[in-house]
Coordinates of C-alpha atoms in Angstrom, one line a residue:
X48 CA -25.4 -15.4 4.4
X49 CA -23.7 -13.0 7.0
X50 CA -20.3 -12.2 6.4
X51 CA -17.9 -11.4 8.5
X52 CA -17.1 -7.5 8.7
X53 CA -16.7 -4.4 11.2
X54 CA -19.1 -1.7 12.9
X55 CA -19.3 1.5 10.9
X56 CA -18.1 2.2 7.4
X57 CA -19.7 3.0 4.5
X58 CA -20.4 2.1 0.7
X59 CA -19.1 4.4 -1.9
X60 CA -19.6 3.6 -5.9
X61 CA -17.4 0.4 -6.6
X62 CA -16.6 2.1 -10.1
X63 CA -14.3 -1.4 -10.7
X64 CA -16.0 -2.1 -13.6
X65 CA -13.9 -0.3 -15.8
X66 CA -11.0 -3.0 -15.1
X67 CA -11.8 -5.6 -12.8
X68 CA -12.6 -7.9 -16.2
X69 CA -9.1 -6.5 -17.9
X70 CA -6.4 -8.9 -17.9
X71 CA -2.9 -7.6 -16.6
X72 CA -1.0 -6.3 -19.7
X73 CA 2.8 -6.2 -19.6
X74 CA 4.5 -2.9 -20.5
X75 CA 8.2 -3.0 -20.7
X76 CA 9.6 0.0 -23.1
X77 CA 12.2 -1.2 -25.5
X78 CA 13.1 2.4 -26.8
X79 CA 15.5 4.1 -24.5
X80 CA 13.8 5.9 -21.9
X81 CA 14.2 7.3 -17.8
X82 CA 13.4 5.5 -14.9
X83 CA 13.7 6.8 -11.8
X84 CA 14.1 5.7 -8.1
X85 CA 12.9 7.2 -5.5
X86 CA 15.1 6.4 -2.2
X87 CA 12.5 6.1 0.1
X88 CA 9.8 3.9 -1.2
X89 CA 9.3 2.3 2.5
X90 CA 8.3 4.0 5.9
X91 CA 11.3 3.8 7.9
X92 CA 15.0 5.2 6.9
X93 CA 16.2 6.2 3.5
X94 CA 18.2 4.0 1.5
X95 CA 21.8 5.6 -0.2
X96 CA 23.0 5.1 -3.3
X97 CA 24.8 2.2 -3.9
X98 CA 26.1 3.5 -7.7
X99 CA 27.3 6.3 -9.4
X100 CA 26.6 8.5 -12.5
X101 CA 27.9 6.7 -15.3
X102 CA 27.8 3.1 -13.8
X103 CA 26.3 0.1 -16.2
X104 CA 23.7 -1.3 -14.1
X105 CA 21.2 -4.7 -15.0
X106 CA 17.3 -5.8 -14.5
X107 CA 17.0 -6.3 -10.8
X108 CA 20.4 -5.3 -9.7
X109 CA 20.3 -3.9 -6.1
X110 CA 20.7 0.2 -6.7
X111 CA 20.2 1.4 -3.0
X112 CA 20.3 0.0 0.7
X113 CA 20.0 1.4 4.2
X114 CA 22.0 -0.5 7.0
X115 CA 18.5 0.8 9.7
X116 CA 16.4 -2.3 10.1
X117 CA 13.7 -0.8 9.1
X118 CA 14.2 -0.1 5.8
X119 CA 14.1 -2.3 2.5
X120 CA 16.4 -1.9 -0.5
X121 CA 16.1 -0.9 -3.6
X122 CA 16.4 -2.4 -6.9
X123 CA 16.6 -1.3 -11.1
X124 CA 13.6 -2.5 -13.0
X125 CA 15.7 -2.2 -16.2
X126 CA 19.4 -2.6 -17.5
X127 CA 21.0 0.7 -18.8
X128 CA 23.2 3.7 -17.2
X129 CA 23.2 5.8 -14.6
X130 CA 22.5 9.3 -15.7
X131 CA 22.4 10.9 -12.4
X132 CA 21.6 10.8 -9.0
X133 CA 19.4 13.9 -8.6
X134 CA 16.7 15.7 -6.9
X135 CA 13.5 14.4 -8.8
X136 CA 9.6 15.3 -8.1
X137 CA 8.0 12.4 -6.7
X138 CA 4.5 10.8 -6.8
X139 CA 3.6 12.3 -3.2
X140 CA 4.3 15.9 -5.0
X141 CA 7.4 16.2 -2.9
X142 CA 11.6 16.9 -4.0
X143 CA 13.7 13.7 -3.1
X144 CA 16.8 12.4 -3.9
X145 CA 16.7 9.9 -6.9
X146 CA 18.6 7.1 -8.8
X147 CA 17.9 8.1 -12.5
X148 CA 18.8 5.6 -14.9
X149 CA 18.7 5.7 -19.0
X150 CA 17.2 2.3 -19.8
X151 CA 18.9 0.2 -23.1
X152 CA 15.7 -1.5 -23.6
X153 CA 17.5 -4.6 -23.2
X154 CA 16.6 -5.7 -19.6
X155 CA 18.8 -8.1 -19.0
X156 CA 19.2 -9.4 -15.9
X157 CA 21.6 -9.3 -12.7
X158 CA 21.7 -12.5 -11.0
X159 CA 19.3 -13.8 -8.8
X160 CA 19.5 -13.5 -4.7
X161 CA 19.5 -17.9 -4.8
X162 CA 22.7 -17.9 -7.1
X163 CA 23.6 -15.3 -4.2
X164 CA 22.6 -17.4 -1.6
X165 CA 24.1 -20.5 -3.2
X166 CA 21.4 -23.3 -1.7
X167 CA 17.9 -23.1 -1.3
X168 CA 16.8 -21.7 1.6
X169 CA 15.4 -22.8 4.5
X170 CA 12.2 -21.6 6.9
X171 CA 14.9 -19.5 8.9
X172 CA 16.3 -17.8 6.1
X173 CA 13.1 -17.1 4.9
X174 CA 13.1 -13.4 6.7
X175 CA 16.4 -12.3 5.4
X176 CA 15.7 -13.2 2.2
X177 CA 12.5 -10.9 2.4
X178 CA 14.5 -7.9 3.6
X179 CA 17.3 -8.6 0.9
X180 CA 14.6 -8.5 -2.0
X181 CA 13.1 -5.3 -0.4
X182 CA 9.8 -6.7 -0.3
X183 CA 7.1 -3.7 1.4
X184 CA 3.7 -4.0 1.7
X185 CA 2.6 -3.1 -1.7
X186 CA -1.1 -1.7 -0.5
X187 CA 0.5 2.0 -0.3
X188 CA 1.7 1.7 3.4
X189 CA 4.9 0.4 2.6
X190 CA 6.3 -1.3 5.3
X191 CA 8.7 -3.3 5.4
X192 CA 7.6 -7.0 5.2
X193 CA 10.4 -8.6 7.3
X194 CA 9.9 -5.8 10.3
X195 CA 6.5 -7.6 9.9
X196 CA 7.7 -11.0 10.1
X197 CA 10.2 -10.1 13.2
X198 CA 7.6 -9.4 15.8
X199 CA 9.0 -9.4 19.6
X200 CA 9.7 -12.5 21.1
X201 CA 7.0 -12.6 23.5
X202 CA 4.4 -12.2 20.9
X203 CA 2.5 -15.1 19.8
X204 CA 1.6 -15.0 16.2
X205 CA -1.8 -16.7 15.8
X206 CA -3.2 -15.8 12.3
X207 CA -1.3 -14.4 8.9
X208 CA -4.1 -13.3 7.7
X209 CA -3.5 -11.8 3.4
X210 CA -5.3 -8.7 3.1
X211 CA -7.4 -9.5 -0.6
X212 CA -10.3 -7.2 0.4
X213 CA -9.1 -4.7 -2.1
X214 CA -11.9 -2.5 -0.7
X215 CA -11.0 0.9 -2.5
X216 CA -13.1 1.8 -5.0
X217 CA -11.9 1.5 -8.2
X218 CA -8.7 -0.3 -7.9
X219 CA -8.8 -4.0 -8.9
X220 CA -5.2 -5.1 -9.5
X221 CA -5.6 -7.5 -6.8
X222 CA -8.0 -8.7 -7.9
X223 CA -6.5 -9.8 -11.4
X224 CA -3.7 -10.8 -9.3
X225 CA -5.8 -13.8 -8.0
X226 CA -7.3 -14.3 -10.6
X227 CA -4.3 -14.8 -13.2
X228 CA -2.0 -15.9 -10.3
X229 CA -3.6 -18.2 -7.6
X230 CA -1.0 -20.6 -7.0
X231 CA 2.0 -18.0 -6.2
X232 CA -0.2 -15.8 -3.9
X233 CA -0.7 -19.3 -1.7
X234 CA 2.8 -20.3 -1.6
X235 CA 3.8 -16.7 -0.5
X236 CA 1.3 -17.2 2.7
X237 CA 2.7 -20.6 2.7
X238 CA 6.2 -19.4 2.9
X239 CA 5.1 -17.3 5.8
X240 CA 3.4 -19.3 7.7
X241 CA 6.6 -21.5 7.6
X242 CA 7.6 -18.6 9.8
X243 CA 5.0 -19.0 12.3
X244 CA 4.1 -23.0 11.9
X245 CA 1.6 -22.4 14.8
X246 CA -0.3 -19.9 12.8
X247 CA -3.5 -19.9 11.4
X248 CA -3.3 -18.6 7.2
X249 CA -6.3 -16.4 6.0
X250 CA -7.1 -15.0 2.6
X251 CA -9.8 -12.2 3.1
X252 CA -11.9 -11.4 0.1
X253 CA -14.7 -8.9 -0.3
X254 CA -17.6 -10.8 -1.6
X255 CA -17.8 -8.5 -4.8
X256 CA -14.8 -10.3 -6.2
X257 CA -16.9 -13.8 -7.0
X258 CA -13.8 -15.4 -9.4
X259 CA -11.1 -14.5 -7.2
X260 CA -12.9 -16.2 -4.5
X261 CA -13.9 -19.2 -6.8
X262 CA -10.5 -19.6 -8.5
X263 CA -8.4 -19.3 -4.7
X264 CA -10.6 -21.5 -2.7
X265 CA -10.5 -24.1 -6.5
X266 CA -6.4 -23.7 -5.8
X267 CA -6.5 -23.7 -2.3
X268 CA -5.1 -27.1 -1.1
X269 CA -3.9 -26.2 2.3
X270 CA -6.0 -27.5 5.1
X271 CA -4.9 -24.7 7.6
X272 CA -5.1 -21.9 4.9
X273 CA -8.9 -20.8 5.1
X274 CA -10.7 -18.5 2.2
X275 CA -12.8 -16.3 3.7
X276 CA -15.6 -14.0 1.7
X277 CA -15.7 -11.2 3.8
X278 CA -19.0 -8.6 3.3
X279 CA -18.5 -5.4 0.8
X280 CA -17.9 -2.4 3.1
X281 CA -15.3 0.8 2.9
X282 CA -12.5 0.8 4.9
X283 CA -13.0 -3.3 4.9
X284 CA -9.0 -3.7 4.1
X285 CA -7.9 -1.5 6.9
X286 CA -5.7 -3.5 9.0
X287 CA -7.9 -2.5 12.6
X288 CA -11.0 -3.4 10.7
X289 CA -9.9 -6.7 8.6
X290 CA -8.5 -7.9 12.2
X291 CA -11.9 -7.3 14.1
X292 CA -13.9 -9.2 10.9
X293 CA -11.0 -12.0 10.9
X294 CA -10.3 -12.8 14.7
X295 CA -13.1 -10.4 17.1
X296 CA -9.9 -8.6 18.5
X297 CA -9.4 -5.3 18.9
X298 CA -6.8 -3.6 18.5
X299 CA -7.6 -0.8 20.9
X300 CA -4.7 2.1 21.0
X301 CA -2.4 3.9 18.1
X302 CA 0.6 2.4 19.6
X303 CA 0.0 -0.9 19.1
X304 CA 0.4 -3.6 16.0
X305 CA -1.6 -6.2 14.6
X306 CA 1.3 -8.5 16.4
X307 CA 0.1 -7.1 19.7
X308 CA -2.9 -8.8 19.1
X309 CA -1.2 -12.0 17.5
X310 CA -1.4 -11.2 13.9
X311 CA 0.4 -10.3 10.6
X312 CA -0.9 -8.6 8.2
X313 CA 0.1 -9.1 4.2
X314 CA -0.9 -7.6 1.0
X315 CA -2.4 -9.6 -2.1
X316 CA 0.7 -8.3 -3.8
X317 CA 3.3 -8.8 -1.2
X318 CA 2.1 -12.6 -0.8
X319 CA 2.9 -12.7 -4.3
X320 CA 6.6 -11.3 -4.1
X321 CA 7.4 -13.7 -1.3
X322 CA 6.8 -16.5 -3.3
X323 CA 9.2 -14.8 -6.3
X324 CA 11.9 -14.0 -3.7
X325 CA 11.9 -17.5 -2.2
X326 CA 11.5 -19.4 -5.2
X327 CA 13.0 -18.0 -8.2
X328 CA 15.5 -15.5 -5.6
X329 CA 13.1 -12.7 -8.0
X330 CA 13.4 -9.0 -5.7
X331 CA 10.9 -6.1 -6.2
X332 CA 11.4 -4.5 -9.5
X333 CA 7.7 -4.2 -11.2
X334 CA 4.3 -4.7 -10.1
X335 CA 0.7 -4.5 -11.3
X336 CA -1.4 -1.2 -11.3
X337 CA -4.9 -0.3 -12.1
X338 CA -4.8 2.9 -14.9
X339 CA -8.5 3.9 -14.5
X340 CA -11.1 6.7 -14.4
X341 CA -13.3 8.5 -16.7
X342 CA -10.7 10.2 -18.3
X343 CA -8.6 7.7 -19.6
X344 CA -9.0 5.9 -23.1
X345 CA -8.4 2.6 -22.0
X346 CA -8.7 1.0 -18.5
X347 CA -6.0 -1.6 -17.9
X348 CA -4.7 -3.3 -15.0
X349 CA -0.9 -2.9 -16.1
X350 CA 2.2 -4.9 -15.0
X351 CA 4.9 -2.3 -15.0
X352 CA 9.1 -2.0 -14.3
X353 CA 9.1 0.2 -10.8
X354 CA 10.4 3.5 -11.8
X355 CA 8.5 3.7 -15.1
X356 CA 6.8 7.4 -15.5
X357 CA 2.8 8.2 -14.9
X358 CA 2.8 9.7 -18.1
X359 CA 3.7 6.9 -19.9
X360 CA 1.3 4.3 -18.3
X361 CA -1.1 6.1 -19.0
X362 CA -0.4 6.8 -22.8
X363 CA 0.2 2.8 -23.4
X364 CA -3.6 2.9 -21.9
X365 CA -4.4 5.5 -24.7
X366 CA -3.9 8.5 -23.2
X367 CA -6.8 10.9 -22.1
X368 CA -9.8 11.1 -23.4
X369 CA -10.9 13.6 -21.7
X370 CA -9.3 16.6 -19.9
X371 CA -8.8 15.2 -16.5
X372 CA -9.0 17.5 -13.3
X373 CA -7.8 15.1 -11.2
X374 CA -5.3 12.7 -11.1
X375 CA -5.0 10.8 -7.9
X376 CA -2.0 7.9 -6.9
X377 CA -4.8 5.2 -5.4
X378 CA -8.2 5.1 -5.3
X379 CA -10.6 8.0 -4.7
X380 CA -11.0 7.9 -0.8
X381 CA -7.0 7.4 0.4
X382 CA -5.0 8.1 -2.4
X383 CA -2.7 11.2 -3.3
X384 CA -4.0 14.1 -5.6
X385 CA -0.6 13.9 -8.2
X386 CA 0.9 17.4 -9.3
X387 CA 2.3 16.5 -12.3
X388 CA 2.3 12.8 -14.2
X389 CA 5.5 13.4 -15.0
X390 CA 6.7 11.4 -11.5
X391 CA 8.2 7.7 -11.2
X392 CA 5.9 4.8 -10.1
X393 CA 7.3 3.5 -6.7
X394 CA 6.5 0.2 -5.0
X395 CA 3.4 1.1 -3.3
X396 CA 1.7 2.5 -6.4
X397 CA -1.6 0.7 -6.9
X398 CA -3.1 2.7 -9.1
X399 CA -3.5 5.9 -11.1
X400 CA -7.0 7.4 -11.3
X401 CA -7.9 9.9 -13.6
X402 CA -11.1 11.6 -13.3
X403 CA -13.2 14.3 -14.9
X404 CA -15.4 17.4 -13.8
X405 CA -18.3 15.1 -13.7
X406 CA -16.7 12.7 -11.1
X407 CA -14.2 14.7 -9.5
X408 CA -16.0 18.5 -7.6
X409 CA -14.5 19.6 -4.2
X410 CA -18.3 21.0 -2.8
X411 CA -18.0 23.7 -0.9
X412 CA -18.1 23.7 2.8
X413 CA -21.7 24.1 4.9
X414 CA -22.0 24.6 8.7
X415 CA -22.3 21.0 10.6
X416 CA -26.0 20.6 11.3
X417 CA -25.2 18.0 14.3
X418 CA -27.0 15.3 12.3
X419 CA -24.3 12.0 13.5
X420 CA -23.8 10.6 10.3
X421 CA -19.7 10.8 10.7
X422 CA -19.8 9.0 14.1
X423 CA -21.9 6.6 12.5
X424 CA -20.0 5.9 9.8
X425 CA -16.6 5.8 11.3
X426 CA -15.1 2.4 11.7
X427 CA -13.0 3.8 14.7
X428 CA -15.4 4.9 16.8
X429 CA -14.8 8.3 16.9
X430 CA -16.9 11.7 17.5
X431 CA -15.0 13.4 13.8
X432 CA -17.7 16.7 14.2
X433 CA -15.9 16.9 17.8
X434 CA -12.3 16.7 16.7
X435 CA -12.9 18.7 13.6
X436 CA -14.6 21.2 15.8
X437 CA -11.1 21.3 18.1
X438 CA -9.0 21.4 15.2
X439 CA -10.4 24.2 13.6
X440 CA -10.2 26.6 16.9
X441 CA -6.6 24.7 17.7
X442 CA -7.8 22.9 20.5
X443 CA -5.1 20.7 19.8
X444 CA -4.4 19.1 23.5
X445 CA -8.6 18.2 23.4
X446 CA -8.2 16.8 19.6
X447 CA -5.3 14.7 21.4
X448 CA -7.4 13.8 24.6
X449 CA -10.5 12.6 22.5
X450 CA -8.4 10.2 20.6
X451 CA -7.3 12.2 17.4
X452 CA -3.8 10.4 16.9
X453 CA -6.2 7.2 16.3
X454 CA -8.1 7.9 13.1
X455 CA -6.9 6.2 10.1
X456 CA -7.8 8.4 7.5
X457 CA -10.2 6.5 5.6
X458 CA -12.6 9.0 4.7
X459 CA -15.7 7.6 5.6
X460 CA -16.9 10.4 7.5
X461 CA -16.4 13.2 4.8
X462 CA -18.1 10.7 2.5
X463 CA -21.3 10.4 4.8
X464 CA -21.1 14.0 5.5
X465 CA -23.6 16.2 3.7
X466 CA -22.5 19.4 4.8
X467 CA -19.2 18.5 2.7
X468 CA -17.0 19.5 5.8
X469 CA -13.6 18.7 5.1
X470 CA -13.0 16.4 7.6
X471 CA -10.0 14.5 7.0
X472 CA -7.8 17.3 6.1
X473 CA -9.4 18.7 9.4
X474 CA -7.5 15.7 11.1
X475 CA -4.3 15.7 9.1
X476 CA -3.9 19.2 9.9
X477 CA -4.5 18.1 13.8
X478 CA -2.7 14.9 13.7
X479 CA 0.8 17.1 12.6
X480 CA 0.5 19.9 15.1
X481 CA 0.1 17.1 17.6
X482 CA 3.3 15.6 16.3
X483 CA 5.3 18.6 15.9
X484 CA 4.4 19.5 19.5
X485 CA 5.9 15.9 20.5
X486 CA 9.2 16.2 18.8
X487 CA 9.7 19.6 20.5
X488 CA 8.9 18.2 23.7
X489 CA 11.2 15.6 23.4
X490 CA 14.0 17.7 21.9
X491 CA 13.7 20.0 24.8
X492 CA 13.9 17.0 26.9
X493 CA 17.1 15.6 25.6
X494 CA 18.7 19.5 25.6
X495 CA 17.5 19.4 29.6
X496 CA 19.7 15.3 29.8
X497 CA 22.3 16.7 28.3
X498 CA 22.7 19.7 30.4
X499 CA 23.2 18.1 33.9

């Protein structure tokens, strides 16, 4: 059977295994403990602190807001106190402002947004709803699900397509997701495509996930929701890539959205959440995450209060078994190297990998031999050797001209590389200069508007 999918890309080892047959466990401390929050769990701006050290605060209570509209608030996983609002090391390794809070164990629970609300809502409070239960995209690119839902008025949204490829090795909490929780994950699409009633709903599933795909399409009563196997193939979830598989449209330039091209883009997870926020009035204070690796004890797929520490996630998964020499926030080919497990999970966290010398080796670095295999395998298009090549000598105005700014960062072109050059950190390094040379361009040109 040929199934839909995308030029380029490649196939590294699933490794899903170790948890794609674990059922989501629930860990909710009852001895007093930290949580911490992060204030930007969301591209867009910060949120402020909406309490104080020393203030009682309850399960799902709202902690933190921005007033920028693109931005999602913030809410406590747990009931306790405040015990300070402080810098705190985050998952991304970097120093940011924090709601800490000293958990009772208790986790008793502020009221829901409905009993705020006071009625059930209808379609066309369906998007403020979203924003007020700070609902992101809960893939890792966090952003914010009613921006999403708010496209320009002259776009005309075609497909909502739910992105269930779950195409990173390793991580299957989105997987367990459909499996344990069919029904919710339909009425979240359902609920958006309320939004859009001349829209098209898609559930795209890589083919290697045979009982999500069974149990959805056995749940699935919605003649204009289709589920559609999609073939097994890395970066398959990338938005760019699941849009081409879905529709056969391009998106063709960095500026532009999936909306451009008249679709919306969800997460398993975030499918999920909009059915809790619209239904039960539930906002985002936990989600499921795959603890997993060759270094830890116990695989799980873990349900989890947001703000819980690493380091306890993975203890309730046994600790380590091994001396890890990695531990990465993701899966192996986009996540975050961590440096420290001693960091709060945030809303996009979707999974913790810990691996060992024998999986995880940084090879050294050989001269490019010109063999292709990077262009071939990048799902972009692209000519990496070329950019790396202009990167490297800080070429960056060529890196720029031959279409830098557009890779994704997938990976698939160090993974096919077998001269081990260090390609995508090649590009980060390039896609930064190129940025930091725009924002001093425009500064300069605001200091020149201001000056006549």
């Amino acid at each position: 059977m040929n199934l839909p999918t995308f030029l380029g890309g490649v196939h590294p080892p699933e490794g899903k295994a170790l948890t794609e047959n674990k059922a989501i466990e629930i860990l909710r401390p009852t001895d007093p403990c930290e949580f911490v929050y992060p204030l930007s769990q969301h591209i867009g701006a910060p949120c402020s602190p909406l309490v104080k050290k020393g203030d009682a605060v309850l399960a799902g209570q709202k902690i933190a807001d921005a007033e920028a509209f693109v931005s999602a608030p913030i809410f406590s996983g747990v009931s306790g106190t405040v015990k300070d609002v402080a810098q705190r090391m985050t998952i991304a390794g970097s120093v940011e402002t924090c709601i800490v809070i000293e958990s009772d164990g208790k986790y008793q629970k502020a009221p829901s947004l409905l009993e705020e609300l006071g009625h059930k809502p209808e379609p066309s409070e369906y998007v403020k709803l979203i924003r007020s239960a700070g609902i992101v995209g809960m893939g890792g690119a966090c952003f914010p699900t009613h921006v999403k839902l708010s496209p320009p008025k002259d776009r005309v949204i075609k497909w909502v397509i739910v992105n269930a490829a779950e195409c990173e090795p390793y991580l299957s909490c989105d997987n367990r997701l459909m499996i344990e929780s069919p029904d919710e994950i339909i009425r979240g699409l359902e609920y958006a495509l309320a939004i859009f009633p001349e829209a098209k709903g898609v559930i795209a599933i890589e083919n290697n996930k045979p009982e999500a795909i069974r149990i959805m399409t056995e749940h699935n009563k919605n003649s204009n929701i289709a589920i559609m196997p999609h073939k097994v193939k890395y970066p398959q979830g990338a938005e760019k890539m699941l849009i081409w598989s879905v529709t056969g449209q391009e998106i063709p330039v960095v500026p532009a959205l999936p909306a451009d091209v008249g679709c919306i883009i969800l997460n398993t997870r975030t499918a999920w959440q909009i059915c809790k926020a619209i239904e039960n009035g539930e906002p985002v204070t936990e989600r499921v995450i795959s603890v997993t690796g060759d270094a830890v004890a116990e695989p799980k797929n873990v349900q989890v209060p947001l703000g819980i520490s690493v380091r306890e996630l993975v203890n309730f998964c046994g600790g380590f078994k091994d001396d890890p020499v990695k531990v990465i926030a993701g899966g192996p080919m986009m996540g975050l190297a961590m440096r420290s497990i001693d960091v709060p999970v945030v809303k996009g966290t979707s999974g913790i990998l810990c691996l060992t010398s024998k999986l995880a080796y940084l090879s050294e670095e050989g001269p490019c031999i010109r063999c292709g295999k990077c262009i071939e395998a990048c799902p972009m298009h692209l000519e990496p050797t070329f950019l790396d090549h202009a990167v490297r000598k800080r070429d960056y105005a060529t890196f720029e001209a031959h279409l830098g700014m557009n890779c994704i960062e997938c990976g698939s072109c160090a993974f096919s590389c077998p001269a081990s050059r260090h390609l995508v950190q090649s590009y980060k390094n390039g896609k930064a200069a190129v940025n930091a040379e725009r924002r001093k361009a425009a500064a300069e040109a605001k200091k020149k508007a201001e000056a006549k």
